[in-house]
CSV table of C-alpha atoms in Angstrom, one decimal:
chain,number,residue,atom,x,y,z
A,3,MET,CA,9.1,-1.3,-2.6
A,4,ILE,CA,5.3,-1.2,-2.6
A,5,PRO,CA,3.1,-1.6,0.9
A,6,PHE,CA,2.2,-5.3,0.8
A,7,SER,CA,-1.6,-5.6,2.9
A,8,VAL,CA,-3.6,-8.3,4.6
A,9,LEU,CA,-7.4,-9.4,3.5
A,10,ASP,CA,-8.5,-11.3,5.9
A,11,LEU,CA,-13.0,-13.1,5.6
A,12,ALA,CA,-12.4,-14.6,9.4
A,13,PRO,CA,-12.4,-18.0,8.5
A,14,VAL,CA,-14.2,-20.8,9.8
A,15,THR,CA,-12.5,-24.2,10.0
A,16,GLU,CA,-14.1,-27.2,10.5
A,17,GLY,CA,-14.6,-28.7,14.4
A,18,SER,CA,-13.2,-23.9,14.8
A,19,ASN,CA,-16.7,-21.1,15.4
A,20,THR,CA,-17.1,-18.0,15.0
A,21,THR,CA,-15.3,-17.2,18.8
A,22,GLN,CA,-12.8,-19.0,17.6
A,23,ALA,CA,-12.3,-17.2,13.9
A,24,PHE,CA,-12.2,-13.9,15.5
A,25,ALA,CA,-10.0,-14.3,18.1
A,26,ASN,CA,-7.9,-15.9,15.1
A,27,THR,CA,-8.4,-12.7,12.6
A,28,LEU,CA,-6.8,-10.2,16.2
A,29,ASP,CA,-4.4,-11.6,16.4
A,30,LEU,CA,-3.6,-12.2,12.7
A,31,ALA,CA,-3.7,-8.8,12.5
A,32,ARG,CA,-1.4,-8.0,15.5
A,33,ARG,CA,0.6,-9.6,13.8
A,34,ALA,CA,0.9,-8.0,11.2
A,35,GLU,CA,0.8,-4.9,12.4
A,36,ARG,CA,4.6,-6.2,13.7
A,37,LEU,CA,5.2,-7.7,10.2
A,38,GLY,CA,4.5,-3.6,8.7
A,39,TYR,CA,1.8,-4.2,6.4
A,40,GLN,CA,0.2,-1.0,6.2
A,41,ARG,CA,-3.8,-2.5,5.9
A,42,TYR,CA,-5.8,-5.2,7.2
A,43,TRP,CA,-8.9,-5.3,4.9
A,44,LEU,CA,-12.4,-7.5,6.0
A,45,ALA,CA,-14.5,-8.5,3.5
A,46,GLU,CA,-18.0,-8.8,3.4
A,47,HIS,CA,-20.1,-12.4,2.7
A,48,HIS,CA,-23.8,-13.8,3.2
A,49,ASN,CA,-24.6,-16.6,4.2
A,50,MET,CA,-20.8,-18.3,4.1
A,51,PRO,CA,-20.4,-21.1,6.9
A,52,GLY,CA,-16.7,-20.9,6.6
A,53,ILE,CA,-17.3,-16.7,6.4
A,54,ALA,CA,-16.9,-15.0,9.8
A,55,SER,CA,-16.9,-11.1,8.8
A,56,ALA,CA,-20.6,-11.1,7.2
A,57,ALA,CA,-20.9,-7.8,10.1
A,58,THR,CA,-18.1,-6.2,8.6
A,59,ALA,CA,-18.1,-3.0,9.7
A,60,VAL,CA,-18.4,-4.4,13.4
A,61,LEU,CA,-15.2,-6.3,12.8
A,62,ILE,CA,-13.5,-3.5,11.8
A,63,GLY,CA,-14.4,-2.4,14.9
A,64,HIS,CA,-13.0,-5.1,17.3
A,65,VAL,CA,-9.8,-5.3,14.8
A,66,ALA,CA,-9.1,-1.8,14.8
A,67,GLY,CA,-9.9,-1.1,19.2
A,68,GLY,CA,-7.3,-4.2,18.8
A,69,THR,CA,-4.5,-3.2,17.4
A,70,SER,CA,-2.6,-0.1,17.3
A,71,THR,CA,-1.6,1.6,13.7
A,72,ILE,CA,-2.3,-0.5,11.2
A,73,ARG,CA,-4.7,1.4,9.4
A,74,VAL,CA,-8.5,-0.9,9.6
A,75,GLY,CA,-10.3,-1.2,6.1
A,76,ALA,CA,-13.2,-3.1,4.2
A,77,GLY,CA,-11.9,-5.1,1.3
A,78,GLY,CA,-14.6,-4.1,0.5
A,79,ILE,CA,-18.6,-3.8,1.7
A,80,MET,CA,-21.0,-5.0,-0.5
A,81,LEU,CA,-22.7,-1.3,-1.2
A,82,PRO,CA,-25.7,-2.2,-3.4
A,83,ASN,CA,-26.4,-4.2,0.8
A,84,HIS,CA,-26.5,-1.7,2.3
A,85,ALA,CA,-28.2,2.9,2.2
A,86,PRO,CA,-25.0,4.8,1.3
A,87,LEU,CA,-26.1,6.6,4.9
A,88,GLN,CA,-25.7,3.7,6.9
A,89,VAL,CA,-22.9,3.6,5.4
A,90,ALA,CA,-21.6,6.8,6.2
A,91,GLU,CA,-22.8,6.5,9.7
A,92,GLN,CA,-20.4,3.5,10.1
A,93,PHE,CA,-17.3,4.5,8.3
A,94,GLY,CA,-17.4,8.1,10.4
A,95,THR,CA,-18.6,6.9,14.3
A,96,LEU,CA,-14.9,4.2,13.1
A,97,GLU,CA,-12.9,7.0,12.1
A,98,SER,CA,-14.1,9.2,15.2
A,99,LEU,CA,-13.1,6.2,16.8
A,100,TYR,CA,-10.1,5.7,15.5
A,101,PRO,CA,-8.8,8.4,13.3
A,102,GLY,CA,-7.0,7.9,10.0
A,103,ARG,CA,-7.1,4.4,10.2
A,104,ILE,CA,-9.9,3.6,8.2
A,105,ASP,CA,-10.6,2.8,4.6
A,106,LEU,CA,-13.8,2.3,3.0
A,107,GLY,CA,-13.4,-0.4,-0.6
A,108,LEU,CA,-16.9,-0.4,-2.2
A,109,GLY,CA,-18.2,-3.3,-4.4
A,110,ARG,CA,-20.7,-3.7,-6.4
A,111,ALA,CA,-22.0,-7.0,-5.3
A,112,PRO,CA,-24.2,-8.5,-2.3
A,113,GLY,CA,-21.2,-10.8,-2.0
A,114,THR,CA,-23.6,-13.7,-1.6
A,115,ASP,CA,-25.8,-15.5,-3.4
A,116,GLN,CA,-29.9,-14.9,-5.0
A,117,PRO,CA,-32.2,-15.7,-2.0
A,118,THR,CA,-29.1,-14.0,0.3
A,119,ALA,CA,-29.3,-10.9,-1.6
A,120,ARG,CA,-33.4,-10.9,-1.4
A,121,ALA,CA,-33.3,-10.9,2.5
A,122,LEU,CA,-30.5,-8.1,2.7
A,123,ARG,CA,-33.6,-6.3,0.3
A,124,ARG,CA,-31.8,-3.9,-0.6
A,125,TYR,CA,-29.9,-5.5,-4.0
A,126,PHE,CA,-32.4,-6.1,-6.6
A,127,ASP,CA,-34.1,-2.7,-6.4
A,128,SER,CA,-30.3,-0.7,-6.5
A,129,ALA,CA,-27.4,-2.6,-7.9
A,130,ASP,CA,-27.6,-1.2,-10.7
A,131,ALA,CA,-27.4,2.3,-9.2
A,132,PHE,CA,-23.9,1.8,-7.6
A,133,PRO,CA,-22.8,4.9,-8.9
A,134,GLN,CA,-25.5,7.2,-8.1
A,135,ASP,CA,-25.0,5.3,-4.5
A,136,VAL,CA,-21.1,6.1,-4.5
A,137,ALA,CA,-22.3,9.6,-5.2
A,138,GLU,CA,-24.5,10.3,-2.6
A,139,LEU,CA,-21.9,8.6,-0.6
A,140,LEU,CA,-19.5,10.0,-0.9
A,141,ALA,CA,-21.0,13.2,-0.9
A,142,TYR,CA,-22.7,12.6,3.1
A,143,PHE,CA,-18.1,12.6,4.1
A,144,GLU,CA,-18.5,16.8,2.6
A,145,PRO,CA,-18.9,19.5,5.2
A,146,ALA,CA,-21.9,19.7,5.6
A,147,THR,CA,-23.9,22.7,5.0
A,148,PRO,CA,-26.4,24.7,6.4
A,149,GLU,CA,-29.2,23.7,3.5
A,150,GLN,CA,-29.0,20.1,4.1
A,151,ALA,CA,-31.7,18.1,5.0
A,152,VAL,CA,-30.4,14.8,5.6
A,153,ARG,CA,-26.4,14.6,6.7
A,154,ALA,CA,-24.3,11.7,8.6
A,155,VAL,CA,-24.0,11.6,12.4
A,156,PRO,CA,-21.2,11.4,12.6
A,157,GLY,CA,-19.4,11.7,9.2
A,158,ALA,CA,-20.0,14.4,7.6
A,159,GLY,CA,-16.8,16.6,7.6
A,160,ILE,CA,-14.5,13.3,8.4
A,161,PRO,CA,-11.9,12.4,5.6
A,162,VAL,CA,-12.1,8.2,5.0
A,163,PRO,CA,-10.6,7.1,3.1
A,164,VAL,CA,-12.9,5.6,0.0
A,165,TRP,CA,-11.7,2.8,-2.4
A,166,LEU,CA,-13.0,1.4,-5.2
A,167,LEU,CA,-13.3,-2.3,-5.3
A,168,GLY,CA,-13.5,-4.5,-8.7
A,169,SER,CA,-13.5,-7.9,-10.8
A,170,SER,CA,-14.1,-6.0,-14.4
A,171,LEU,CA,-13.8,-2.9,-17.0
A,172,PHE,CA,-17.0,-1.4,-14.9
A,173,SER,CA,-15.1,-1.0,-11.5
A,174,ALA,CA,-12.1,0.7,-13.6
A,175,ARG,CA,-13.9,2.7,-15.5
A,176,LEU,CA,-15.6,4.4,-12.2
A,177,ALA,CA,-12.6,4.8,-10.3
A,178,ALA,CA,-10.8,6.1,-13.1
A,179,ALA,CA,-13.6,8.8,-13.6
A,180,MET,CA,-14.6,9.8,-9.5
A,181,GLY,CA,-10.0,10.1,-8.7
A,182,LEU,CA,-10.7,6.9,-6.0
A,183,PRO,CA,-8.3,4.7,-5.6
A,184,PHE,CA,-9.0,1.3,-7.3
A,185,ALA,CA,-8.6,-2.4,-5.6
A,186,PHE,CA,-9.0,-5.5,-8.4
A,187,ALA,CA,-10.2,-8.7,-7.0
A,188,SER,CA,-6.9,-10.6,-9.4
A,189,HIS,CA,-7.1,-13.0,-5.1
A,190,PHE,CA,-10.2,-14.9,-7.2
A,191,ALA,CA,-11.1,-13.1,-10.3
A,192,PRO,CA,-8.0,-12.8,-12.8
A,193,ASP,CA,-9.8,-12.6,-16.3
A,194,ALA,CA,-10.1,-8.9,-17.2
A,195,MET,CA,-6.4,-8.0,-14.8
A,196,ASP,CA,-4.6,-5.7,-16.9
A,197,GLU,CA,-6.9,-4.2,-19.1
A,198,ALA,CA,-8.8,-2.7,-16.5
A,199,LEU,CA,-5.8,-1.4,-14.9
A,200,ALA,CA,-4.9,-0.2,-18.6
A,201,LEU,CA,-8.4,1.6,-18.3
A,202,TYR,CA,-8.2,2.4,-14.8
A,203,ARG,CA,-4.5,4.9,-15.3
A,204,ARG,CA,-5.3,6.0,-18.9
A,205,ASP,CA,-8.4,7.2,-17.9
A,206,PHE,CA,-7.5,8.0,-14.4
A,207,ARG,CA,-9.5,12.5,-13.9
A,208,PRO,CA,-7.8,13.3,-10.7
A,209,SER,CA,-10.2,15.3,-7.4
A,210,LYS,CA,-9.4,16.0,-4.7
A,211,ARG,CA,-9.3,13.0,-2.9
A,212,LEU,CA,-6.7,11.3,-5.3
A,213,GLN,CA,-3.8,13.7,-7.4
A,214,ALA,CA,-3.1,10.7,-9.4
A,215,PRO,CA,-4.2,6.5,-9.6
A,216,TYR,CA,-3.3,4.4,-7.4
A,217,ALA,CA,-4.6,1.0,-8.1
A,218,MET,CA,-4.1,-2.4,-5.6
A,219,LEU,CA,-4.0,-5.7,-6.3
A,220,GLY,CA,-5.2,-9.0,-4.8
A,221,ILE,CA,-2.5,-11.7,-4.6
A,222,ASN,CA,-2.6,-15.9,-2.8
A,223,ILE,CA,1.2,-16.1,-1.6
A,224,VAL,CA,0.3,-19.7,0.7
A,225,ALA,CA,4.0,-20.2,1.7
A,226,ALA,CA,5.9,-22.7,4.8
A,227,GLU,CA,9.1,-24.5,5.4
A,228,SER,CA,9.5,-25.4,1.5
A,229,ASP,CA,7.4,-25.7,-2.0
A,230,ALA,CA,5.8,-29.7,-0.7
A,231,GLU,CA,4.4,-27.8,1.7
A,232,ALA,CA,3.1,-25.1,1.0
A,233,LYS,CA,1.5,-26.8,-1.8
A,234,ARG,CA,-0.2,-28.7,0.9
A,235,LEU,CA,-1.6,-25.7,2.6
A,236,PHE,CA,-3.0,-24.1,-0.6
A,237,THR,CA,-4.9,-27.3,-1.1
A,238,THR,CA,-7.6,-26.5,1.6
A,239,GLN,CA,-7.9,-22.8,-0.5
A,240,GLN,CA,-8.5,-25.2,-3.8
A,241,GLN,CA,-11.5,-27.6,-2.2
A,242,SER,CA,-13.3,-24.8,-0.8
A,243,PHE,CA,-13.5,-22.8,-4.3
A,244,ILE,CA,-14.1,-26.6,-5.2
A,245,ASN,CA,-17.4,-26.6,-2.8
A,246,LEU,CA,-18.4,-23.5,-3.6
A,247,ARG,CA,-18.3,-23.9,-7.0
A,248,ARG,CA,-20.3,-27.5,-6.0
A,249,GLY,CA,-23.1,-25.4,-4.8
A,250,ARG,CA,-21.9,-26.8,-1.2
A,251,PRO,CA,-20.6,-24.0,0.4
A,252,GLY,CA,-18.8,-25.6,4.2
A,253,LEU,CA,-16.1,-24.9,7.3
A,254,ILE,CA,-13.0,-24.2,6.0
A,255,PRO,CA,-11.6,-28.3,5.6
A,256,PRO,CA,-8.5,-28.7,6.2
A,257,PRO,CA,-6.0,-29.6,3.7
A,258,ILE,CA,-5.2,-33.0,1.8
A,259,ASP,CA,-1.9,-34.7,0.6
A,260,ASP,CA,-2.9,-35.2,-2.8
A,261,ILE,CA,-5.6,-32.7,-4.2
A,262,GLU,CA,-6.2,-34.9,-7.9
A,263,THR,CA,-8.3,-36.5,-6.6
A,264,TYR,CA,-11.1,-34.1,-5.3
A,265,TRP,CA,-11.2,-32.8,-8.4
A,266,THR,CA,-12.5,-33.3,-11.8
A,267,PRO,CA,-10.7,-31.8,-14.7
A,268,THR,CA,-12.9,-28.4,-15.9
A,269,GLU,CA,-13.4,-28.3,-12.0
A,270,LYS,CA,-9.4,-28.6,-12.1
A,271,PHE,CA,-9.3,-25.6,-14.8
A,272,GLY,CA,-11.5,-23.3,-13.3
A,273,VAL,CA,-10.1,-22.6,-10.2
A,274,GLU,CA,-6.4,-22.9,-11.9
A,275,ARG,CA,-7.7,-19.3,-13.9
A,276,ALA,CA,-9.6,-18.0,-10.8
A,277,LEU,CA,-6.7,-18.6,-8.3
A,278,ALA,CA,-4.5,-17.5,-11.7
A,279,CYS,CA,-2.8,-14.9,-9.3
A,280,ALA,CA,-1.5,-17.2,-6.4
A,281,VAL,CA,2.6,-17.5,-5.5
A,282,VAL,CA,2.9,-21.0,-3.3
A,283,GLY,CA,5.9,-22.1,-1.5
A,284,HIS,CA,9.4,-21.7,-0.1
A,285,ALA,CA,10.6,-18.0,0.7
A,286,ASP,CA,12.8,-17.9,-2.3
A,287,THR,CA,10.0,-19.3,-4.7
A,288,VAL,CA,7.4,-16.5,-3.3
A,289,LYS,CA,10.1,-13.5,-3.3
A,290,GLU,CA,10.7,-14.5,-7.4
A,291,GLY,CA,7.0,-14.9,-8.1
A,292,VAL,CA,5.8,-11.8,-6.6
A,293,GLU,CA,8.5,-10.3,-7.8
A,294,ALA,CA,7.6,-11.4,-11.4
A,295,PHE,CA,4.5,-10.7,-10.4
A,296,ILE,CA,5.2,-7.5,-9.5
A,297,ALA,CA,7.4,-7.0,-11.8
A,298,ARG,CA,4.8,-7.9,-14.7
A,299,HIS,CA,1.4,-5.2,-13.7
A,300,ARG,CA,3.2,-2.3,-11.0
A,301,PRO,CA,0.9,-2.4,-8.5
A,302,ASP,CA,1.0,0.2,-6.4
A,303,GLU,CA,0.6,-1.9,-3.1
A,304,LEU,CA,-0.4,-5.8,-3.4
A,305,MET,CA,-3.4,-7.4,-1.3
A,306,VAL,CA,-1.9,-10.5,0.3
A,307,THR,CA,-4.4,-13.5,1.6
A,308,ALA,CA,-4.4,-16.9,2.6
A,309,ASN,CA,-7.2,-19.6,3.7
A,310,VAL,CA,-4.6,-21.8,5.0
A,311,PHE,CA,-6.8,-24.1,7.7
A,312,ASP,CA,-4.5,-24.4,11.0
A,313,HIS,CA,-4.0,-20.7,12.6
A,314,GLU,CA,-0.8,-21.4,13.4
A,315,ALA,CA,0.0,-22.1,9.8
A,316,ARG,CA,-1.7,-18.8,7.9
A,317,CYS,CA,0.2,-16.6,10.4
A,318,ARG,CA,3.6,-18.4,9.6
A,319,SER,CA,2.4,-17.5,5.9
A,320,PHE,CA,2.0,-14.2,5.9
A,321,ALA,CA,5.3,-13.7,8.6
A,322,ILE,CA,7.4,-15.0,5.5
A,323,ALA,CA,5.1,-13.3,3.1
A,324,ALA,CA,7.0,-10.5,5.0
A,325,GLU,CA,10.3,-11.4,5.7
A,326,VAL,CA,10.0,-11.3,1.3
A,327,ARG,CA,9.5,-8.2,1.1
A,328,GLU,CA,12.6,-7.2,3.1
A,329,ARG,CA,14.1,-8.9,1.4
A,330,ILE,CA,13.0,-7.0,-2.7
A,331,VAL,CA,13.5,-4.4,-0.7
A,332,ALA,CA,17.1,-5.3,0.7
A,333,GLY,CA,17.9,-7.2,-2.7
A,334,ARG,CA,18.4,-10.6,-1.7
């Protein structure tokens, strides 16, 4: 049975703050470790009041320091926002502190709006240079040579696993060409998933980092004690998407009883399309949905995310997802 992992954005809910968000993130990571999840990834976003994971490498260190065995990483670092050398130094440091437990996923988008991208300084000069930036970053992890003028310290000679992330054929093609594992953002942008997976698997070239293609797919799993309660919890994610499309991103809202009163038909169509890779319901419903998703797309790993307002309900959702995986393994 394929591994399950966790994607977290350190959500900041209405009535709460970033300090509590970080405490919740560490608590969820510890629970995920006990539940057998393979990785705990955090995503870089900027200028988003409801997402506290902007300083992604810092938060990865916090989570890795508070756990023991689970892999912790970036899903991902938006490389156009950063100098490759700085990323190599950050993740070389993290891997030195927590050997064998750090992952580095790289994305091509800025993870924010255009004014914020300008404030980050690098994006407009370097987004088109993403392949070159990836190659430069990978080179910094190679053992340094005597004639090398610039080296990552720490970083040189440190085997940090590097992934490419994306929601398009561009990232799939680049991951295949460079022989890197690929994570597709199907949890919020699934339109090109099938085509990207086919391209990645067909065109993959083995490298010293990876001998065969390895594809991870994002999936929303919101689970509760009943289908009705899970659907209600899922309205938090639906509202967040609508608010973002309305240009009013804010703190993570509580669930509501009737989502139909919140969105327009056009908004409903857009949100349901964006969140098409979602399994919402009781454990049996989730099991059926997850099995169907795996059978259709054949991922090597699932990256599970759940934007649930109440922390205990969110933790319970991930616990049910882990139980479902065990049931699938056991064939029951």
